Tab-separated table of C-alpha atoms in Angstrom:
chain	number	residue	atom	x	y	z
A	1	MET	CA	104.272	119.760	117.220
A	2	ARG	CA	101.506	120.060	114.155
A	3	TYR	CA	101.758	116.837	112.006
A	4	VAL	CA	100.944	116.346	108.567
A	5	VAL	CA	100.556	113.101	107.872
A	6	TYR	CA	101.355	112.678	103.663
A	7	GLY	CA	99.885	109.920	102.397
A	8	ALA	CA	96.215	109.377	103.608
A	9	GLY	CA	96.251	105.420	102.754
A	10	ALA	CA	95.930	102.732	105.519
A	11	VAL	CA	99.324	103.256	107.515
A	12	GLY	CA	99.152	107.425	107.003
A	13	GLY	CA	95.317	107.074	107.795
A	14	VAL	CA	94.852	105.104	110.865
A	15	ILE	CA	98.176	106.959	112.007
A	16	GLY	CA	96.850	110.745	111.555
A	17	ALA	CA	93.213	109.250	112.460
A	18	HIS	CA	94.511	109.091	115.518
A	19	LEU	CA	96.726	111.846	116.207
A	20	HIS	CA	93.685	113.706	115.224
A	21	LEU	CA	91.947	112.016	117.752
A	22	VAL	CA	93.619	113.133	120.728
A	23	GLY	CA	93.926	116.504	120.216
A	24	LEU	CA	97.501	116.854	117.902
A	25	PRO	CA	96.640	119.043	115.024
A	26	THR	CA	96.930	117.685	112.383
A	27	THR	CA	96.685	117.544	108.583
A	28	LEU	CA	96.069	114.707	105.806
A	29	VAL	CA	97.462	114.447	102.775
A	30	ALA	CA	94.844	112.688	100.665
A	31	ARG	CA	94.276	112.793	96.615
A	32	GLY	CA	91.574	111.564	94.141
A	33	ALA	CA	88.409	110.023	95.404
A	34	HIS	CA	90.303	109.725	98.872
A	35	LEU	CA	90.516	113.004	100.206
A	36	ASP	CA	86.795	113.566	98.023
A	37	ARG	CA	85.346	111.380	100.424
A	38	VAL	CA	87.204	112.564	103.588
A	39	ARG	CA	86.672	116.040	103.150
A	40	ALA	CA	82.986	115.076	102.398
A	41	ASP	CA	82.916	112.828	105.425
A	42	GLY	CA	86.267	112.184	107.856
A	43	LEU	CA	88.120	109.995	107.591
A	44	VAL	CA	85.921	106.607	109.040
A	45	LEU	CA	88.016	104.752	110.840
A	46	ASP	CA	87.213	101.062	110.917
A	47	THR	CA	88.256	99.769	114.127
A	48	ASP	CA	87.332	96.541	116.651
A	49	ASP	CA	85.557	99.071	118.436
A	50	GLY	CA	83.172	99.911	115.114
A	51	ARG	CA	83.261	102.867	112.511
A	52	ARG	CA	83.522	106.186	113.373
A	53	ALA	CA	84.416	109.015	110.990
A	54	VAL	CA	87.052	111.574	111.972
A	55	ALA	CA	86.475	115.211	111.215
A	56	VAL	CA	90.818	115.368	110.668
A	57	PRO	CA	91.976	117.909	107.975
A	58	ALA	CA	92.232	116.960	104.381
A	59	ALA	CA	95.061	118.751	101.560
A	60	ALA	CA	95.469	118.254	98.060
A	61	GLY	CA	98.920	119.038	98.853
A	62	ALA	CA	102.022	120.843	100.010
A	63	ALA	CA	100.477	124.046	98.803
A	64	ASP	CA	97.497	124.048	101.292
A	65	VAL	CA	99.055	123.017	103.458
A	66	ALA	CA	99.399	126.246	106.738
A	67	TRP	CA	102.973	125.207	107.748
A	68	THR	CA	104.517	126.798	111.075
A	69	ASP	CA	108.373	126.268	112.099
A	70	ASP	CA	106.808	123.361	114.780
A	71	THR	CA	105.313	121.435	111.856
A	72	VAL	CA	106.510	118.142	110.794
A	73	VAL	CA	106.082	115.934	108.155
A	74	LEU	CA	104.908	112.206	108.300
A	75	LEU	CA	105.834	110.645	104.866
A	76	THR	CA	103.726	107.476	104.358
A	77	VAL	CA	103.032	107.470	100.972
A	78	LYS	CA	103.995	104.303	98.916
A	79	SER	CA	107.941	104.676	98.611
A	80	HIS	CA	107.473	104.880	94.045
A	81	GLN	CA	106.034	108.429	94.914
A	82	THR	CA	108.506	109.262	97.378
A	83	ASP	CA	110.176	111.404	94.061
A	84	ALA	CA	106.803	113.433	93.743
A	85	ALA	CA	105.703	113.596	97.733
A	86	LEU	CA	109.167	115.603	97.556
A	87	ASP	CA	109.501	117.503	94.911
A	88	ASP	CA	104.896	118.935	96.628
A	89	LEU	CA	107.257	119.310	100.394
A	90	VAL	CA	110.772	121.467	98.662
A	91	ALA	CA	108.412	123.745	96.678
A	92	HIS	CA	105.719	124.678	99.358
A	93	ALA	CA	107.549	123.259	103.554
A	94	PRO	CA	109.538	125.572	105.559
A	95	PRO	CA	113.334	123.500	104.168
A	96	GLY	CA	114.257	123.381	107.906
A	97	ALA	CA	111.383	120.964	108.210
A	98	VAL	CA	110.971	117.781	110.055
A	99	VAL	CA	110.683	114.720	107.255
A	100	VAL	CA	109.953	111.321	109.350
A	101	VAL	CA	109.963	108.820	107.636
A	102	ALA	CA	107.120	106.190	107.471
A	103	GLN	CA	107.384	104.162	104.785
A	104	ASN	CA	108.392	100.418	103.560
A	105	GLY	CA	111.911	99.876	102.557
A	106	VAL	CA	114.868	101.494	103.521
A	107	ALA	CA	116.127	103.992	100.276
A	108	ASN	CA	113.393	106.443	101.324
A	109	GLU	CA	115.760	107.840	103.998
A	110	ALA	CA	118.555	109.060	101.824
A	111	ALA	CA	116.122	110.688	99.649
A	112	VAL	CA	114.966	112.320	102.308
A	113	LEU	CA	117.622	113.485	103.084
A	114	ARG	CA	118.679	114.513	99.926
A	115	ARG	CA	116.020	117.388	100.203
A	116	PHE	CA	115.984	117.906	104.244
A	117	ALA	CA	118.820	117.560	106.174
A	118	ARG	CA	116.086	116.726	109.315
A	119	THR	CA	115.175	113.472	108.158
A	120	TYR	CA	113.988	110.936	110.527
A	121	ALA	CA	113.188	107.393	110.059
A	122	VAL	CA	110.115	105.163	111.332
A	123	CYS	CA	110.201	101.294	111.643
A	124	VAL	CA	106.437	100.672	110.739
A	125	MET	CA	105.243	97.665	112.041
A	126	LEU	CA	100.817	98.663	111.196
A	127	PRO	CA	98.345	96.182	110.313
A	128	ALA	CA	96.010	97.973	108.608
A	129	LEU	CA	94.540	97.568	105.783
A	130	HIS	CA	92.841	100.622	102.779
A	131	LEU	CA	90.682	99.212	99.697
A	132	GLU	CA	87.932	101.826	99.516
A	133	PRO	CA	87.521	105.166	99.642
A	134	GLY	CA	87.455	107.581	102.734
A	135	VAL	CA	87.945	104.372	104.799
A	136	VAL	CA	91.229	102.798	107.174
A	137	VAL	CA	90.934	99.810	108.279
A	138	GLN	CA	92.804	98.945	111.483
A	139	LYS	CA	94.238	95.326	111.625
A	140	CYS	CA	95.649	95.149	115.282
A	141	TRP	CA	93.805	96.499	118.401
A	142	PRO	CA	93.772	97.727	120.698
A	143	THR	CA	97.700	98.887	120.309
A	144	PRO	CA	97.589	100.165	116.383
A	145	GLY	CA	101.032	98.954	115.571
A	146	ILE	CA	103.940	100.103	117.102
A	147	LEU	CA	106.414	103.427	115.260
A	148	ASP	CA	110.038	103.182	117.082
A	149	VAL	CA	111.771	106.097	115.986
A	150	GLY	CA	115.346	107.849	114.889
A	151	ARG	CA	117.450	110.112	113.713
A	152	PHE	CA	118.353	109.393	109.833
A	153	PRO	CA	121.314	108.062	109.422
A	154	SER	CA	121.717	107.363	113.443
A	155	GLY	CA	121.633	108.676	116.466
A	156	SER	CA	118.527	110.038	118.616
A	157	ASP	CA	117.601	113.852	120.331
A	158	ASP	CA	115.086	115.383	120.984
A	159	VAL	CA	112.161	115.829	118.303
A	160	ALA	CA	112.767	112.060	118.132
A	161	ASP	CA	111.556	111.788	121.648
A	162	ARG	CA	108.709	114.469	121.096
A	163	VAL	CA	107.479	112.874	118.051
A	164	ALA	CA	107.999	108.984	119.797
A	165	ALA	CA	105.727	110.740	123.156
A	166	ASP	CA	103.757	112.457	120.342
A	167	LEU	CA	102.540	108.699	118.987
A	168	ARG	CA	102.530	107.067	122.325
A	169	THR	CA	99.627	109.439	123.763
A	170	ALA	CA	97.872	108.341	119.934
A	171	GLY	CA	97.807	105.060	121.129
A	172	PHE	CA	100.673	102.854	119.119
A	173	GLU	CA	103.804	101.750	120.294
A	174	SER	CA	107.266	104.571	120.203
A	175	VAL	CA	110.482	104.795	121.740
A	176	ALA	CA	113.371	106.702	120.373
A	177	ARG	CA	115.696	104.669	118.946
A	178	PRO	CA	119.891	105.912	117.578
A	179	ASP	CA	120.166	102.816	115.676
A	180	ILE	CA	116.824	102.871	113.963
A	181	MET	CA	118.153	101.734	110.457
A	182	ALA	CA	119.401	98.415	112.039
A	183	TRP	CA	115.500	97.769	113.154
A	184	LYS	CA	114.480	98.910	109.756
A	185	HIS	CA	116.566	96.677	107.700
A	186	ARG	CA	114.932	93.776	110.255
A	187	LYS	CA	111.179	94.783	108.756
A	188	LEU	CA	112.672	94.532	105.068
A	189	LEU	CA	113.322	91.419	105.332
A	190	VAL	CA	110.409	90.532	107.061
A	191	ASN	CA	108.816	92.648	104.459
A	192	ALA	CA	109.863	90.222	101.814
A	193	VAL	CA	109.317	86.864	103.043
A	194	GLY	CA	106.213	88.124	102.920
A	195	ASP	CA	106.004	89.003	100.002
A	196	VAL	CA	106.517	85.106	99.034
A	197	SER	CA	102.556	85.286	100.709
A	198	THR	CA	102.098	86.947	97.786
A	199	LEU	CA	103.533	85.229	94.747
A	200	LEU	CA	102.118	81.788	95.907
A	201	PRO	CA	99.615	80.177	98.581
A	202	THR	CA	100.716	78.397	102.052
A	203	GLY	CA	103.095	75.190	101.798
A	204	PRO	CA	105.695	73.759	101.425
A	205	GLU	CA	106.484	75.607	97.703
A	206	ALA	CA	105.951	78.723	100.073
A	207	ASP	CA	107.875	78.063	103.134
A	208	GLN	CA	111.027	77.106	100.915
A	209	LEU	CA	111.431	79.850	98.475
A	210	ALA	CA	110.409	81.999	102.054
A	211	ALA	CA	113.309	80.940	103.727
A	212	ALA	CA	115.650	81.279	100.337
A	213	VAL	CA	115.228	85.640	100.400
A	214	LEU	CA	115.411	85.470	104.105
A	215	ALA	CA	118.705	83.900	104.243
A	216	GLU	CA	119.376	85.947	100.675
A	217	GLY	CA	119.174	88.402	102.580
A	218	GLU	CA	120.979	88.217	105.283
A	219	ALA	CA	124.209	86.746	103.151
A	220	ALA	CA	123.511	90.069	101.394
A	221	LEU	CA	123.158	92.627	104.468
A	222	ALA	CA	126.462	90.645	105.681
A	223	ALA	CA	127.841	91.350	102.776
A	224	ALA	CA	127.350	94.574	102.376
A	225	GLY	CA	128.563	95.113	105.703
A	226	ILE	CA	125.093	96.600	107.404
A	227	PRO	CA	123.692	96.508	110.463
A	228	VAL	CA	120.633	94.461	111.455
A	229	VAL	CA	119.022	93.779	114.324
A	230	THR	CA	118.635	90.103	114.874
A	231	ALA	CA	115.470	88.408	114.391
A	232	GLU	CA	115.031	87.436	117.998
A	233	GLN	CA	115.373	91.527	118.430
A	234	ASP	CA	112.678	91.856	116.511
A	235	ASP	CA	110.465	89.271	118.216
A	236	VAL	CA	110.897	90.164	121.176
A	237	ARG	CA	109.854	93.623	120.267
A	238	ARG	CA	106.393	93.177	118.839
A	239	GLY	CA	106.263	90.890	122.166
A	240	ASP	CA	101.857	90.339	121.844
A	241	VAL	CA	101.827	93.946	120.792
A	242	LEU	CA	99.857	94.039	117.299
A	243	ARG	CA	96.892	91.543	118.453
A	244	PRO	CA	94.356	90.721	115.396
A	245	ARG	CA	91.447	91.494	115.060
A	246	VAL	CA	89.144	87.928	115.134
A	247	ASP	CA	86.320	90.312	112.575
A	248	ILE	CA	88.716	90.468	109.967
A	249	ALA	CA	90.139	87.674	110.159
A	250	ASP	CA	89.724	87.413	106.716
A	251	PHE	CA	91.170	90.009	105.101
A	252	ARG	CA	94.414	88.374	105.261
A	253	GLY	CA	97.228	90.304	102.524
A	254	ASN	CA	100.144	92.601	103.355
A	255	SER	CA	100.470	95.501	101.668
A	256	LEU	CA	101.621	94.956	98.124
A	257	ALA	CA	98.783	93.051	98.219
A	258	GLN	CA	96.378	94.954	98.848
A	259	SER	CA	97.443	96.962	96.168
A	260	ILE	CA	97.774	94.498	93.559
A	261	THR	CA	93.997	94.343	94.415
A	262	ARG	CA	93.566	97.734	93.585
A	263	GLY	CA	94.888	97.802	90.413
A	264	LEU	CA	97.942	99.358	91.051
A	265	PRO	CA	101.484	100.166	90.848
A	266	THR	CA	103.399	98.393	93.482
A	267	GLU	CA	106.462	98.913	95.499
A	268	ILE	CA	108.313	95.884	94.687
A	269	ASP	CA	111.283	97.048	94.247
A	270	TYR	CA	111.873	98.967	97.498
A	271	ARG	CA	110.934	95.340	98.921
A	272	VAL	CA	112.449	92.249	97.465
A	273	GLY	CA	114.080	94.240	95.013
A	274	GLU	CA	115.706	95.934	98.192
A	275	ILE	CA	117.593	92.505	98.653
A	276	VAL	CA	117.963	91.739	94.468
A	277	LEU	CA	120.271	95.136	94.854
A	278	LEU	CA	122.031	94.907	97.276
A	279	GLY	CA	123.337	91.130	96.031
A	280	ARG	CA	123.999	92.662	93.352
A	281	LEU	CA	126.197	95.382	94.490
A	282	HIS	CA	128.326	93.179	96.871
A	283	GLY	CA	128.891	89.143	95.299
A	284	VAL	CA	125.335	87.803	96.682
A	285	ALA	CA	123.616	85.744	94.401
A	286	THR	CA	119.902	86.149	95.086
A	287	PRO	CA	117.868	83.659	92.469
A	288	ALA	CA	115.388	83.142	95.009
A	289	SER	CA	114.804	87.254	95.794
A	290	GLU	CA	114.913	87.781	92.206
A	291	ARG	CA	112.361	85.090	91.518
A	292	VAL	CA	109.978	86.598	93.589
A	293	LEU	CA	110.260	90.302	91.907
A	294	ARG	CA	110.388	89.457	88.329
A	295	GLU	CA	107.155	87.642	89.567
A	296	LEU	CA	105.585	90.064	91.470
A	297	LYS	CA	106.496	93.070	88.532
């Protein structure tokens, strides 16, 4: 398969660099100064082994991609950028293209399925940083992350198996899962709890707020009848795979915090905001989640 990684930030950049390094044909779609740096000097991948410039092809948009019948799109933009990315892909990608959603939240898959019949989802567990143009930082070593994949809304097939196999070849942990959205809904709760750390420093108040957000999320998902894997299943899957680099221990903060640091719009509506939405749809009170959403908007 050939890959177009649409969104070469922290997650997309790390994935795209590793795919390219093992010889899988890969094109990054980036923008602005980041695109200029990647085109001029390669994408700098910062790992525990040091920094290396990866000469991966980069495009400004779907129009610049050499599309083939076996091209797979890995959609890695922020959730609030999905509509614009889909407009670009619909205009230039083959109608039968496979689009694999490797994004936070659980709303993007349905948006993609409206435009592309062959939609897949990835549960992304990949700590990374992108704070300067042309550079992505892989925060775990030696395994960059866990990227399980499945068809949306459910099921698995040969495409999911092949994508998972390619991701394993590139050094990631990846398996095909027929219930991938149950895993992504657990990741939604993990993200929502993590958003509390962006709002409050570590301490009793943060702990209480995080526990309340988690309880609200669990209740909202249950009221909606949405399957979700347990926290214990998630812990087993993570195991000791995501080993943090000692040399960047001071580089803290999730992807939301990185967006705030860079002065960019955030995808908070698709993280803790999803719990607020589910609560309103299904009659579950979510005051803690609403507080986090309101104060981080």
